[in-house]
PDB file of C-alpha atoms in Angstrom:
ATOM      1  CA  MET J   1      14.640 -16.652  -9.737  1.00  0.00           C
ATOM      2  CA  LEU J   2      15.778 -13.331  -7.604  1.00  0.00           C
ATOM      3  CA  LYS J   3      19.455 -13.685  -9.406  1.00  0.00           C
ATOM      4  CA  LEU J   4      18.305 -13.714 -12.794  1.00  0.00           C
ATOM      5  CA  LEU J   5      16.262 -11.165 -12.308  1.00  0.00           C
ATOM      6  CA  ASN J   6      18.777  -9.321 -11.002  1.00  0.00           C
ATOM      7  CA  LEU J   7      21.165  -9.137 -14.263  1.00  0.00           C
ATOM      8  CA  LEU J   8      17.991  -9.479 -16.970  1.00  0.00           C
ATOM      9  CA  LYS J   9      16.251  -6.579 -14.310  1.00  0.00           C
ATOM     10  CA  ASP J  10      18.799  -3.727 -16.823  1.00  0.00           C
ATOM     11  CA  GLY J  11      16.417  -4.331 -20.087  1.00  0.00           C
ATOM     12  CA  ARG J  12      19.383  -4.791 -22.387  1.00  0.00           C
ATOM     13  CA  PHE J  13      19.783  -8.753 -24.178  1.00  0.00           C
ATOM     14  CA  HIS J  14      21.870 -10.875 -22.299  1.00  0.00           C
ATOM     15  CA  SER J  15      22.987 -14.455 -24.080  1.00  0.00           C
ATOM     16  CA  GLY J  16      21.656 -17.716 -22.444  1.00  0.00           C
ATOM     17  CA  GLU J  17      25.642 -18.715 -22.376  1.00  0.00           C
ATOM     18  CA  ALA J  18      26.339 -15.761 -20.069  1.00  0.00           C
ATOM     19  CA  LEU J  19      23.628 -15.826 -18.053  1.00  0.00           C
ATOM     20  CA  GLY J  20      24.195 -19.757 -17.400  1.00  0.00           C
ATOM     21  CA  ALA J  21      27.400 -18.663 -16.286  1.00  0.00           C
ATOM     22  CA  ALA J  22      26.548 -15.901 -13.819  1.00  0.00           C
ATOM     23  CA  LEU J  23      24.579 -18.856 -12.570  1.00  0.00           C
ATOM     24  CA  GLY J  24      26.352 -21.479 -12.529  1.00  0.00           C
ATOM     25  CA  VAL J  25      24.187 -24.020 -14.529  1.00  0.00           C
ATOM     26  CA  SER J  26      23.363 -25.053 -17.695  1.00  0.00           C
ATOM     27  CA  ARG J  27      21.512 -23.184 -20.837  1.00  0.00           C
ATOM     28  CA  SER J  28      18.846 -25.713 -20.819  1.00  0.00           C
ATOM     29  CA  ALA J  29      18.135 -24.755 -16.889  1.00  0.00           C
ATOM     30  CA  VAL J  30      18.216 -21.377 -17.901  1.00  0.00           C
ATOM     31  CA  TRP J  31      15.593 -21.882 -20.622  1.00  0.00           C
ATOM     32  CA  LYS J  32      13.049 -22.957 -17.420  1.00  0.00           C
ATOM     33  CA  GLN J  33      13.965 -20.134 -15.322  1.00  0.00           C
ATOM     34  CA  LEU J  34      13.075 -17.917 -17.927  1.00  0.00           C
ATOM     35  CA  GLN J  35       9.535 -19.617 -18.619  1.00  0.00           C
ATOM     36  CA  HIS J  36       8.847 -19.750 -14.602  1.00  0.00           C
ATOM     37  CA  LEU J  37       9.344 -15.963 -14.210  1.00  0.00           C
ATOM     38  CA  GLU J  38       6.845 -15.778 -17.632  1.00  0.00           C
ATOM     39  CA  SER J  39       4.150 -18.149 -16.181  1.00  0.00           C
ATOM     40  CA  GLU J  40       4.844 -16.950 -12.057  1.00  0.00           C
ATOM     41  CA  LEU J  41       5.911 -13.518 -11.987  1.00  0.00           C
ATOM     42  CA  ASN J  42       3.430 -12.674 -15.495  1.00  0.00           C
ATOM     43  CA  LEU J  43       6.663 -10.925 -17.012  1.00  0.00           C
ATOM     44  CA  THR J  44       7.012 -10.873 -20.540  1.00  0.00           C
ATOM     45  CA  ILE J  45      11.011 -11.673 -21.641  1.00  0.00           C
ATOM     46  CA  HIS J  46      11.813 -11.366 -25.403  1.00  0.00           C
ATOM     47  CA  LYS J  47      13.810 -14.055 -26.684  1.00  0.00           C
ATOM     48  CA  VAL J  48      15.975 -13.187 -29.948  1.00  0.00           C
ATOM     49  CA  ARG J  49      18.239 -15.649 -31.747  1.00  0.00           C
ATOM     50  CA  GLY J  50      21.511 -14.824 -32.280  1.00  0.00           C
ATOM     51  CA  ARG J  51      21.428 -12.097 -29.121  1.00  0.00           C
ATOM     52  CA  GLY J  52      19.426 -13.523 -26.149  1.00  0.00           C
ATOM     53  CA  TYR J  53      16.431 -13.122 -24.114  1.00  0.00           C
ATOM     54  CA  GLN J  54      15.218  -9.611 -22.624  1.00  0.00           C
ATOM     55  CA  LEU J  55      12.976  -7.822 -20.380  1.00  0.00           C
ATOM     56  CA  ALA J  56      10.128  -6.352 -22.068  1.00  0.00           C
ATOM     57  CA  ALA J  57      10.591  -3.376 -19.863  1.00  0.00           C
ATOM     58  CA  PRO J  58      13.639  -2.473 -17.698  1.00  0.00           C
ATOM     59  CA  LEU J  59      12.823  -3.409 -13.648  1.00  0.00           C
ATOM     60  CA  ALA J  60      13.470  -1.990 -10.892  1.00  0.00           C
ATOM     61  CA  LEU J  61      13.297  -4.063  -7.499  1.00  0.00           C
ATOM     62  CA  LEU J  62      13.371  -3.174  -3.418  1.00  0.00           C
ATOM     63  CA  ASP J  63      17.023  -2.531  -2.440  1.00  0.00           C
ATOM     64  CA  ALA J  64      17.296  -1.903   1.418  1.00  0.00           C
ATOM     65  CA  GLN J  65      20.343   0.437   0.755  1.00  0.00           C
ATOM     66  CA  ALA J  66      18.816   1.812  -2.632  1.00  0.00           C
ATOM     67  CA  ILE J  67      15.896   2.866   0.335  1.00  0.00           C
ATOM     68  CA  ALA J  68      18.600   4.062   3.340  1.00  0.00           C
ATOM     69  CA  SER J  69      20.115   6.372   0.308  1.00  0.00           C
ATOM     70  CA  PHE J  70      16.633   8.519   0.265  1.00  0.00           C
ATOM     71  CA  ALA J  71      16.599   8.137   3.381  1.00  0.00           C
ATOM     72  CA  ALA J  72      16.362  10.816   6.724  1.00  0.00           C
ATOM     73  CA  GLY J  73      15.809  10.585   9.796  1.00  0.00           C
ATOM     74  CA  GLU J  74      15.007   7.210  11.976  1.00  0.00           C
ATOM     75  CA  GLN J  75      15.580   4.007   9.885  1.00  0.00           C
ATOM     76  CA  TRP J  76      13.464   1.077  10.711  1.00  0.00           C
ATOM     77  CA  PRO J  77      14.549  -2.298   9.718  1.00  0.00           C
ATOM     78  CA  VAL J  78      13.296  -3.696   6.311  1.00  0.00           C
ATOM     79  CA  PHE J  79      12.512  -7.231   5.714  1.00  0.00           C
ATOM     80  CA  ILE J  80      12.307  -7.719   1.588  1.00  0.00           C
ATOM     81  CA  HIS J  81      10.246 -10.407  -0.192  1.00  0.00           C
ATOM     82  CA  GLU J  82      10.867 -11.512  -3.713  1.00  0.00           C
ATOM     83  CA  THR J  83       6.945 -13.716  -2.933  1.00  0.00           C
ATOM     84  CA  ILE J  84       4.847 -13.685   0.219  1.00  0.00           C
ATOM     85  CA  ASP J  85       1.471 -14.667   1.158  1.00  0.00           C
ATOM     86  CA  SER J  86       1.059 -10.920   2.167  1.00  0.00           C
ATOM     87  CA  THR J  87       3.078  -8.390   4.254  1.00  0.00           C
ATOM     88  CA  ASN J  88       0.837  -7.487   6.947  1.00  0.00           C
ATOM     89  CA  ALA J  89       1.151 -11.589   7.417  1.00  0.00           C
ATOM     90  CA  GLU J  90       4.074 -12.018   7.767  1.00  0.00           C
ATOM     91  CA  GLY J  91       4.375  -8.758   9.830  1.00  0.00           C
ATOM     92  CA  LEU J  92       2.152 -10.338  12.279  1.00  0.00           C
ATOM     93  CA  ARG J  93       4.164 -13.696  11.750  1.00  0.00           C
ATOM     94  CA  LEU J  94       7.989 -12.013  13.034  1.00  0.00           C
ATOM     95  CA  ALA J  95       5.901  -9.844  15.858  1.00  0.00           C
ATOM     96  CA  GLY J  96       5.165 -13.221  16.998  1.00  0.00           C
ATOM     97  CA  GLY J  97       8.835 -14.308  17.101  1.00  0.00           C
ATOM     98  CA  GLY J  98      10.008 -11.584  18.613  1.00  0.00           C
ATOM     99  CA  GLN J  99      11.101  -9.391  16.079  1.00  0.00           C
ATOM    100  CA  SER J 100      11.694  -5.760  17.901  1.00  0.00           C
ATOM    101  CA  ALA J 101       9.378  -3.651  17.138  1.00  0.00           C
ATOM    102  CA  PRO J 102       9.206  -1.158  14.442  1.00  0.00           C
ATOM    103  CA  PHE J 103      10.460  -2.554  11.358  1.00  0.00           C
ATOM    104  CA  LEU J 104       9.073  -2.984   8.227  1.00  0.00           C
ATOM    105  CA  VAL J 105       8.321  -5.673   5.560  1.00  0.00           C
ATOM    106  CA  LEU J 106       7.987  -4.730   2.007  1.00  0.00           C
ATOM    107  CA  ALA J 107       7.258  -7.828  -1.014  1.00  0.00           C
ATOM    108  CA  GLU J 108       7.404  -7.491  -5.203  1.00  0.00           C
ATOM    109  CA  ARG J 109       4.726  -9.222  -5.003  1.00  0.00           C
ATOM    110  CA  GLN J 110       1.856 -11.013  -2.511  1.00  0.00           C
ATOM    111  CA  SER J 111       0.047 -14.423  -3.267  1.00  0.00           C
ATOM    112  CA  ALA J 112      -2.801 -13.761  -0.852  1.00  0.00           C
ATOM    113  CA  GLY J 113      -2.812 -10.169  -0.386  1.00  0.00           C
ATOM    114  CA  ARG J 114      -6.044  -8.959   1.502  1.00  0.00           C
ATOM    115  CA  GLY J 115      -7.847  -5.874   1.634  1.00  0.00           C
ATOM    116  CA  ARG J 116     -10.419  -4.684   3.896  1.00  0.00           C
ATOM    117  CA  ARG J 117     -13.311  -7.340   5.125  1.00  0.00           C
ATOM    118  CA  GLY J 118     -11.663 -10.122   3.466  1.00  0.00           C
ATOM    119  CA  ARG J 119     -11.423  -8.952   0.210  1.00  0.00           C
ATOM    120  CA  GLN J 120      -8.024  -9.526  -2.115  1.00  0.00           C
ATOM    121  CA  TRP J 121      -5.798  -6.885  -3.323  1.00  0.00           C
ATOM    122  CA  VAL J 122      -4.532  -7.146  -6.539  1.00  0.00           C
ATOM    123  CA  SER J 123      -0.601  -7.804  -6.370  1.00  0.00           C
ATOM    124  CA  PRO J 124       1.654  -7.458  -9.646  1.00  0.00           C
ATOM    125  CA  PHE J 125       5.272  -8.200  -9.113  1.00  0.00           C
ATOM    126  CA  ALA J 126       7.597  -5.219  -8.467  1.00  0.00           C
ATOM    127  CA  GLU J 127       4.960  -3.048  -9.782  1.00  0.00           C
ATOM    128  CA  ASN J 128       3.701  -1.432  -6.364  1.00  0.00           C
ATOM    129  CA  LEU J 129       4.244  -0.885  -3.387  1.00  0.00           C
ATOM    130  CA  TYR J 130       3.159  -3.451  -0.907  1.00  0.00           C
ATOM    131  CA  TYR J 131       4.514  -2.235   2.870  1.00  0.00           C
ATOM    132  CA  SER J 132       3.487  -3.414   6.118  1.00  0.00           C
ATOM    133  CA  LEU J 133       5.120  -1.428   9.331  1.00  0.00           C
ATOM    134  CA  VAL J 134       5.094  -2.970  12.790  1.00  0.00           C
ATOM    135  CA  LEU J 135       4.527  -1.129  15.578  1.00  0.00           C
ATOM    136  CA  ARG J 136       4.644  -2.091  19.820  1.00  0.00           C
ATOM    137  CA  VAL J 137       1.981  -0.253  21.440  1.00  0.00           C
ATOM    138  CA  ASP J 138       1.982   0.086  24.922  1.00  0.00           C
ATOM    139  CA  GLY J 139      -1.132  -0.027  27.138  1.00  0.00           C
ATOM    140  CA  GLY J 140      -2.702   3.128  25.282  1.00  0.00           C
ATOM    141  CA  MET J 141      -5.790   2.967  23.119  1.00  0.00           C
ATOM    142  CA  ARG J 142      -5.644   6.290  22.576  1.00  0.00           C
ATOM    143  CA  GLN J 143      -2.720   5.532  21.021  1.00  0.00           C
ATOM    144  CA  LEU J 144      -4.640   3.507  18.160  1.00  0.00           C
ATOM    145  CA  GLU J 145      -7.762   5.916  17.567  1.00  0.00           C
ATOM    146  CA  GLY J 146      -7.739   7.101  14.245  1.00  0.00           C
ATOM    147  CA  LEU J 147      -4.777   5.681  13.275  1.00  0.00           C
ATOM    148  CA  SER J 148      -5.545   4.441  10.171  1.00  0.00           C
ATOM    149  CA  LEU J 149      -7.283   8.123   8.697  1.00  0.00           C
ATOM    150  CA  VAL J 150      -3.685   9.336   9.811  1.00  0.00           C
ATOM    151  CA  VAL J 151      -1.846   6.759   8.202  1.00  0.00           C
ATOM    152  CA  GLY J 152      -4.365   7.838   4.788  1.00  0.00           C
ATOM    153  CA  LEU J 153      -3.000  11.540   5.696  1.00  0.00           C
ATOM    154  CA  ALA J 154       0.193   9.953   5.728  1.00  0.00           C
ATOM    155  CA  VAL J 155       0.233   8.458   2.886  1.00  0.00           C
ATOM    156  CA  MET J 156      -1.561  11.640   0.454  1.00  0.00           C
ATOM    157  CA  ARG J 157       0.690  13.709   1.259  1.00  0.00           C
ATOM    158  CA  THR J 158       3.022  11.351  -0.304  1.00  0.00           C
ATOM    159  CA  LEU J 159       1.553  11.374  -3.269  1.00  0.00           C
ATOM    160  CA  GLN J 160       1.410  15.219  -3.491  1.00  0.00           C
ATOM    161  CA  ALA J 161       5.253  15.037  -3.253  1.00  0.00           C
ATOM    162  CA  PHE J 162       5.554  13.411  -6.394  1.00  0.00           C
ATOM    163  CA  GLY J 163       3.681  15.094  -8.262  1.00  0.00           C
ATOM    164  CA  VAL J 164      -0.199  13.343  -8.211  1.00  0.00           C
ATOM    165  CA  LYS J 165      -2.862  16.258  -8.192  1.00  0.00           C
ATOM    166  CA  ASP J 166      -6.471  15.762  -7.516  1.00  0.00           C
ATOM    167  CA  VAL J 167      -5.596  13.046  -4.882  1.00  0.00           C
ATOM    168  CA  GLY J 168      -8.062  13.027  -1.065  1.00  0.00           C
ATOM    169  CA  LEU J 169      -9.194  10.312   1.219  1.00  0.00           C
ATOM    170  CA  LYS J 170     -12.803   8.004   2.093  1.00  0.00           C
ATOM    171  CA  TRP J 171     -13.561   7.566   5.651  1.00  0.00           C
ATOM    172  CA  PRO J 172     -12.411   5.440   6.865  1.00  0.00           C
ATOM    173  CA  ASN J 173      -9.108   4.473   5.025  1.00  0.00           C
ATOM    174  CA  ASP J 174      -8.873   4.925   1.386  1.00  0.00           C
ATOM    175  CA  VAL J 175      -6.988   6.902  -0.554  1.00  0.00           C
ATOM    176  CA  LEU J 176      -8.310   7.978  -3.511  1.00  0.00           C
ATOM    177  CA  VAL J 177      -7.611  10.062  -7.032  1.00  0.00           C
ATOM    178  CA  ARG J 178     -11.130  11.640  -8.559  1.00  0.00           C
ATOM    179  CA  GLY J 179     -12.577   8.973  -7.817  1.00  0.00           C
ATOM    180  CA  GLN J 180     -10.431   6.393  -8.931  1.00  0.00           C
ATOM    181  CA  LYS J 181      -8.320   3.702  -5.615  1.00  0.00           C
ATOM    182  CA  ILE J 182      -4.904   4.462  -5.648  1.00  0.00           C
ATOM    183  CA  THR J 183      -4.322   3.083  -2.510  1.00  0.00           C
ATOM    184  CA  GLY J 184      -5.898   0.834   0.511  1.00  0.00           C
ATOM    185  CA  ILE J 185      -4.847   0.832   4.351  1.00  0.00           C
ATOM    186  CA  LEU J 186      -5.659  -1.981   6.383  1.00  0.00           C
ATOM    187  CA  LEU J 187      -4.472  -2.279  10.081  1.00  0.00           C
ATOM    188  CA  GLU J 188      -3.966  -5.425  12.332  1.00  0.00           C
ATOM    189  CA  LEU J 189      -3.515  -5.694  15.689  1.00  0.00           C
ATOM    190  CA  VAL J 190      -2.542  -8.878  18.040  1.00  0.00           C
ATOM    191  CA  GLY J 191      -2.222  -8.531  21.703  1.00  0.00           C
ATOM    192  CA  ASP J 192      -3.873  -6.948  24.477  1.00  0.00           C
ATOM    193  CA  PRO J 193      -5.021  -3.133  23.297  1.00  0.00           C
ATOM    194  CA  ALA J 194      -4.967  -2.841  26.855  1.00  0.00           C
ATOM    195  CA  ASP J 195      -1.147  -3.572  27.957  1.00  0.00           C
ATOM    196  CA  VAL J 196       1.159  -4.577  24.701  1.00  0.00           C
ATOM    197  CA  CYS J 197       0.052  -4.986  21.894  1.00  0.00           C
ATOM    198  CA  HIS J 198       1.217  -5.129  17.553  1.00  0.00           C
ATOM    199  CA  VAL J 199      -0.459  -3.088  15.047  1.00  0.00           C
ATOM    200  CA  VAL J 200       0.443  -3.704  11.308  1.00  0.00           C
ATOM    201  CA  LEU J 201       0.137  -0.747   9.187  1.00  0.00           C
ATOM    202  CA  GLY J 202      -0.817  -2.443   5.582  1.00  0.00           C
ATOM    203  CA  ILE J 203      -0.773  -0.150   2.703  1.00  0.00           C
ATOM    204  CA  GLY J 204      -1.019  -0.891  -0.910  1.00  0.00           C
ATOM    205  CA  ILE J 205       0.174   1.784  -3.680  1.00  0.00           C
ATOM    206  CA  ASN J 206      -0.944   1.012  -7.477  1.00  0.00           C
ATOM    207  CA  VAL J 207       2.683   2.599  -7.702  1.00  0.00           C
ATOM    208  CA  ASN J 208       3.420   1.974 -11.670  1.00  0.00           C
ATOM    209  CA  MET J 209       0.423  -0.356 -12.606  1.00  0.00           C
ATOM    210  CA  GLN J 210      -0.966   0.759 -16.165  1.00  0.00           C
ATOM    211  CA  ALA J 211      -3.578  -2.096 -17.098  1.00  0.00           C
ATOM    212  CA  ASN J 212      -4.273  -5.286 -14.532  1.00  0.00           C
ATOM    213  CA  ASP J 213      -7.826  -6.456 -15.646  1.00  0.00           C
ATOM    214  CA  GLN J 214      -7.950  -7.857 -12.334  1.00  0.00           C
ATOM    215  CA  VAL J 215      -9.191  -5.368 -10.137  1.00  0.00           C
ATOM    216  CA  ASP J 216     -12.637  -4.880  -9.413  1.00  0.00           C
ATOM    217  CA  GLN J 217     -13.088  -1.326  -9.352  1.00  0.00           C
ATOM    218  CA  GLU J 218     -12.391   1.970 -10.625  1.00  0.00           C
ATOM    219  CA  TRP J 219      -8.703   2.703 -10.174  1.00  0.00           C
ATOM    220  CA  THR J 220      -5.533   4.636 -11.382  1.00  0.00           C
ATOM    221  CA  SER J 221      -2.070   4.796 -10.004  1.00  0.00           C
ATOM    222  CA  MET J 222       0.725   6.844  -9.541  1.00  0.00           C
ATOM    223  CA  ARG J 223       2.311   6.524 -12.958  1.00  0.00           C
ATOM    224  CA  ARG J 224      -0.715   6.643 -14.622  1.00  0.00           C
ATOM    225  CA  GLU J 225      -1.602  10.199 -12.840  1.00  0.00           C
ATOM    226  CA  VAL J 226       2.299  11.815 -13.650  1.00  0.00           C
ATOM    227  CA  GLY J 227       2.928   9.772 -16.221  1.00  0.00           C
ATOM    228  CA  VAL J 228       6.434   9.208 -15.611  1.00  0.00           C
ATOM    229  CA  ALA J 229       7.721   5.711 -14.003  1.00  0.00           C
ATOM    230  CA  ILE J 230       8.260   6.094 -10.184  1.00  0.00           C
ATOM    231  CA  ASP J 231      10.967   5.226  -7.936  1.00  0.00           C
ATOM    232  CA  ARG J 232       9.792   2.032  -5.502  1.00  0.00           C
ATOM    233  CA  ASN J 233      13.003   2.498  -3.333  1.00  0.00           C
ATOM    234  CA  ARG J 234      12.844   6.576  -3.038  1.00  0.00           C
ATOM    235  CA  LEU J 235       8.778   6.123  -2.402  1.00  0.00           C
ATOM    236  CA  VAL J 236       9.272   3.721   0.860  1.00  0.00           C
ATOM    237  CA  ALA J 237      11.412   6.119   2.310  1.00  0.00           C
ATOM    238  CA  LEU J 238       9.454   9.358   1.646  1.00  0.00           C
ATOM    239  CA  LEU J 239       6.686   7.497   2.885  1.00  0.00           C
ATOM    240  CA  SER J 240       8.601   6.074   6.368  1.00  0.00           C
ATOM    241  CA  GLN J 241       9.340   9.635   6.725  1.00  0.00           C
ATOM    242  CA  GLN J 242       5.927  11.044   6.517  1.00  0.00           C
ATOM    243  CA  LEU J 243       4.836   7.960   8.809  1.00  0.00           C
ATOM    244  CA  GLN J 244       7.505   9.058  11.678  1.00  0.00           C
ATOM    245  CA  HIS J 245       5.915  12.939  11.458  1.00  0.00           C
ATOM    246  CA  GLU J 246       2.481  12.090  11.315  1.00  0.00           C
ATOM    247  CA  LEU J 247       2.818   8.813  14.334  1.00  0.00           C
ATOM    248  CA  ALA J 248       5.174  10.827  16.843  1.00  0.00           C
ATOM    249  CA  ARG J 249       2.340  13.796  16.232  1.00  0.00           C
ATOM    250  CA  HIS J 250      -0.888  11.566  16.712  1.00  0.00           C
ATOM    251  CA  ARG J 251       1.019   9.346  20.066  1.00  0.00           C
ATOM    252  CA  ARG J 252       2.058  13.116  20.647  1.00  0.00           C
ATOM    253  CA  TYR J 253      -1.932  15.142  20.638  1.00  0.00           C
ATOM    254  CA  GLY J 254      -3.720  11.858  19.676  1.00  0.00           C
ATOM    255  CA  PHE J 255      -6.194  12.364  16.577  1.00  0.00           C
ATOM    256  CA  ALA J 256      -8.104  15.671  17.840  1.00  0.00           C
ATOM    257  CA  ALA J 257      -4.667  17.294  16.749  1.00  0.00           C
ATOM    258  CA  PHE J 258      -5.123  16.021  12.818  1.00  0.00           C
ATOM    259  CA  GLN J 259      -9.471  16.258  12.983  1.00  0.00           C
ATOM    260  CA  GLU J 260      -9.568  19.517  10.990  1.00  0.00           C
ATOM    261  CA  GLU J 261      -7.506  18.844   8.840  1.00  0.00           C
ATOM    262  CA  TRP J 262      -8.811  15.242   7.856  1.00  0.00           C
ATOM    263  CA  GLU J 263     -11.704  16.547   7.382  1.00  0.00           C
ATOM    264  CA  GLN J 264     -10.289  19.128   4.109  1.00  0.00           C
ATOM    265  CA  ALA J 265      -9.684  16.166   3.291  1.00  0.00           C
ATOM    266  CA  HIS J 266     -12.186  14.098   2.987  1.00  0.00           C
ATOM    267  CA  LEU J 267     -13.564  13.751  -0.567  1.00  0.00           C
ATOM    268  CA  TRP J 268     -17.359  12.948   0.797  1.00  0.00           C
ATOM    269  CA  GLN J 269     -17.754  16.268   3.448  1.00  0.00           C
ATOM    270  CA  GLY J 270     -21.713  16.892   2.980  1.00  0.00           C
ATOM    271  CA  ARG J 271     -22.028  14.016   0.710  1.00  0.00           C
ATOM    272  CA  ASN J 272     -24.949  11.762   1.069  1.00  0.00           C
ATOM    273  CA  VAL J 273     -23.937   8.287   1.352  1.00  0.00           C
ATOM    274  CA  SER J 274     -24.996   4.933   3.342  1.00  0.00           C
ATOM    275  CA  LEU J 275     -23.224   3.041   6.172  1.00  0.00           C
ATOM    276  CA  ILE J 276     -23.407  -0.485   5.577  1.00  0.00           C
ATOM    277  CA  ALA J 277     -23.243  -2.980   8.606  1.00  0.00           C
ATOM    278  CA  GLY J 278     -23.704  -6.413   7.644  1.00  0.00           C
ATOM    279  CA  SER J 279     -27.125  -6.075   6.445  1.00  0.00           C
ATOM    280  CA  THR J 280     -28.035  -3.093   7.699  1.00  0.00           C
ATOM    281  CA  ARG J 281     -28.310  -0.040   6.096  1.00  0.00           C
ATOM    282  CA  ILE J 282     -27.990   4.079   7.425  1.00  0.00           C
ATOM    283  CA  ASP J 283     -28.841   6.427   5.344  1.00  0.00           C
ATOM    284  CA  GLY J 284     -27.463  10.166   6.299  1.00  0.00           C
ATOM    285  CA  VAL J 285     -24.990  13.365   5.149  1.00  0.00           C
ATOM    286  CA  VAL J 286     -21.342  13.374   6.191  1.00  0.00           C
ATOM    287  CA  LEU J 287     -20.787  15.812   8.420  1.00  0.00           C
ATOM    288  CA  GLY J 288     -17.240  15.008   8.951  1.00  0.00           C
ATOM    289  CA  VAL J 289     -14.935  12.383  11.689  1.00  0.00           C
ATOM    290  CA  ASP J 290     -14.992  12.706  15.700  1.00  0.00           C
ATOM    291  CA  GLY J 291     -11.864  12.737  17.984  1.00  0.00           C
ATOM    292  CA  GLN J 292     -11.612   9.512  17.847  1.00  0.00           C
ATOM    293  CA  GLY J 293     -11.566   9.036  13.675  1.00  0.00           C
ATOM    294  CA  GLY J 294     -15.445   7.493  13.518  1.00  0.00           C
ATOM    295  CA  LEU J 295     -17.534   9.313  11.495  1.00  0.00           C
ATOM    296  CA  ARG J 296     -20.766  11.913  11.734  1.00  0.00           C
ATOM    297  CA  LEU J 297     -23.139  11.641  10.191  1.00  0.00           C
ATOM    298  CA  GLU J 298     -26.953  13.358  10.052  1.00  0.00           C
ATOM    299  CA  VAL J 299     -29.244  10.607  10.355  1.00  0.00           C
ATOM    300  CA  ASP J 300     -32.954  11.588  10.523  1.00  0.00           C
ATOM    301  CA  GLY J 301     -31.664  15.451  11.275  1.00  0.00           C
ATOM    302  CA  VAL J 302     -29.649  13.939  14.236  1.00  0.00           C
ATOM    303  CA  GLU J 303     -26.016  13.797  14.841  1.00  0.00           C
ATOM    304  CA  LYS J 304     -24.063  10.356  14.789  1.00  0.00           C
ATOM    305  CA  SER J 305     -21.320   8.673  15.196  1.00  0.00           C
ATOM    306  CA  PHE J 306     -20.242   5.215  13.961  1.00  0.00           C
ATOM    307  CA  SER J 307     -16.678   3.425  14.198  1.00  0.00           C
ATOM    308  CA  GLY J 308     -15.424  -0.581  13.162  1.00  0.00           C
ATOM    309  CA  GLY J 309     -13.628  -2.136  10.741  1.00  0.00           C
ATOM    310  CA  GLU J 310     -16.370  -3.979   9.244  1.00  0.00           C
ATOM    311  CA  LEU J 311     -18.525  -0.511   7.849  1.00  0.00           C
ATOM    312  CA  SER J 312     -18.413  -0.168   4.468  1.00  0.00           C
ATOM    313  CA  LEU J 313     -19.170   3.634   3.285  1.00  0.00           C
ATOM    314  CA  ARG J 314     -21.180   4.275  -0.318  1.00  0.00           C
ATOM    315  CA  LEU J 315     -22.771   7.693  -2.348  1.00  0.00           C
ATOM    316  CA  ARG J 316     -26.102   7.458  -1.843  1.00  0.00           C
ATOM    317  CA  ASP J 317     -27.463   7.214  -5.311  1.00  0.00           C
ATOM    318  CA  ASP J 318     -29.945  10.724  -5.116  1.00  0.00           C
ATOM    319  CA  SER J 319     -25.747  12.475  -4.320  1.00  0.00           C
TER     320      SER J 319
END
């Protein structure tokens, strides 16, 4: 399918005969592959007698060489997949199989993309960014403190560099534009955090998606916000560069160095919220975050800190 996509991605008409010759297959085999592309990847292909086949819109696929051409600084090994269950899952498999970290896993589409607390992450083909960076952490719990919040800051700055306005953060790891979700972050860890472990920084960014009825919350995308299509290869390069910078600072100084600037970017500072953990609900006012990235709430006049991957934050109805 990828060979056929690369032939069609320019958005021009290509005859069935020319496609078959390029692929070394019959015209009927080309027709079957085109049907497969439409059904599997939800792509629209125009068929015009005498002219051939044309994608409804040109397609820019992820490409390691294109990413490298935009890159500055250290370049991580990159594994690009046409379709994968999830880039985080593949990152964990590669780390378990001995792949040396850091490395990057990207995909055009995820068949089982995951958000926090087991939610589905909708992953249409070649529209968005599904990005997992795998890091090795040697015996330092401090290196994990507030890490998802640091990743959020790096994503926010990358989006701003592309001209996305009104972008901010929601604890612990959402990036929003005027209350609409544009990025989700999912960190997963394997190994012993007190000794040697690997952490996967999973980042899903709505890039060029303009319509999708599968998403069950308010959302936006970079293209919606800036009005033009975004080069995802350039986005990968700039996001990686921003992450390199922020991760190096985090390793050196810990999350405390980010605390104030993260609070300035937090969209729910001072808001009345409900913190939900399973069937437990705690109402309070957001004061900020602590030096380890935990949420500081004023609860019944007393300041308390909360942290944990299973916590969910909601605005209270009266706020």
